[in-house]
Amino acid sequence: MSSRESILGTVSSRVVCRMHCMTRLWRFFRRCVRSRGLMQ
């Protein structure tokens, strides 16, 4: 039981980290596109 809970915790933390990374990359991408549009 405890081992299963720890595994679930590690998986959830990995998913949260991945989601956070994706949101940061998406914001950076949106900012680059916006700046490029302003340049044109």
Short mmCIF file of C-alpha atoms in Angstrom, two decimals:
data_model
loop_
_atom_site.label_atom_id
_atom_site.label_comp_id
_atom_site.label_asym_id
_atom_site.label_seq_id
_atom_site.Cartn_x
_atom_site.Cartn_y
_atom_site.Cartn_z
CA MET A 1 0.00 0.00 0.00
CA SER A 2 2.68 2.51 0.99
CA SER A 3 4.80 1.62 -2.05
CA ARG A 4 1.78 2.06 -4.32
CA GLU A 5 1.04 5.47 -2.80
CA SER A 6 4.65 6.55 -3.30
CA ILE A 7 4.52 5.44 -6.94
CA LEU A 8 1.29 7.39 -7.47
CA GLY A 9 2.91 10.43 -5.87
CA THR A 10 5.95 10.25 -8.13
CA VAL A 11 3.76 9.84 -11.23
CA SER A 12 1.52 12.76 -10.25
CA SER A 13 4.54 14.96 -9.55
CA ARG A 14 5.99 14.06 -12.95
CA VAL A 15 2.71 14.91 -14.67
CA VAL A 16 2.52 18.26 -12.84
CA CYS A 17 6.13 19.06 -13.80
CA ARG A 18 5.43 18.18 -17.43
CA MET A 19 2.27 20.32 -17.47
CA HIS A 20 4.20 23.24 -15.94
CA CYS A 21 6.96 22.87 -18.53
CA MET A 22 4.43 22.73 -21.37
CA THR A 23 2.64 25.86 -20.12
CA ARG A 24 5.96 27.74 -19.90
CA LEU A 25 6.92 26.64 -23.42
CA TRP A 26 3.45 27.60 -24.74
CA ARG A 27 3.70 31.08 -23.18
CA PHE A 28 7.19 31.55 -24.64
CA PHE A 29 5.95 30.38 -28.08
CA ARG A 30 2.94 32.71 -27.94
CA ARG A 31 5.19 35.64 -26.96
CA CYS A 32 7.57 34.90 -29.84
CA VAL A 33 4.69 34.69 -32.33
CA ARG A 34 3.19 37.93 -31.03
CA SER A 35 6.54 39.75 -31.24
CA ARG A 36 7.07 38.38 -34.75
CA GLY A 37 3.61 39.61 -35.81
CA LEU A 38 4.40 43.06 -34.40
CA MET A 39 7.71 43.09 -36.30
CA GLN A 40 5.87 42.38 -39.57
#
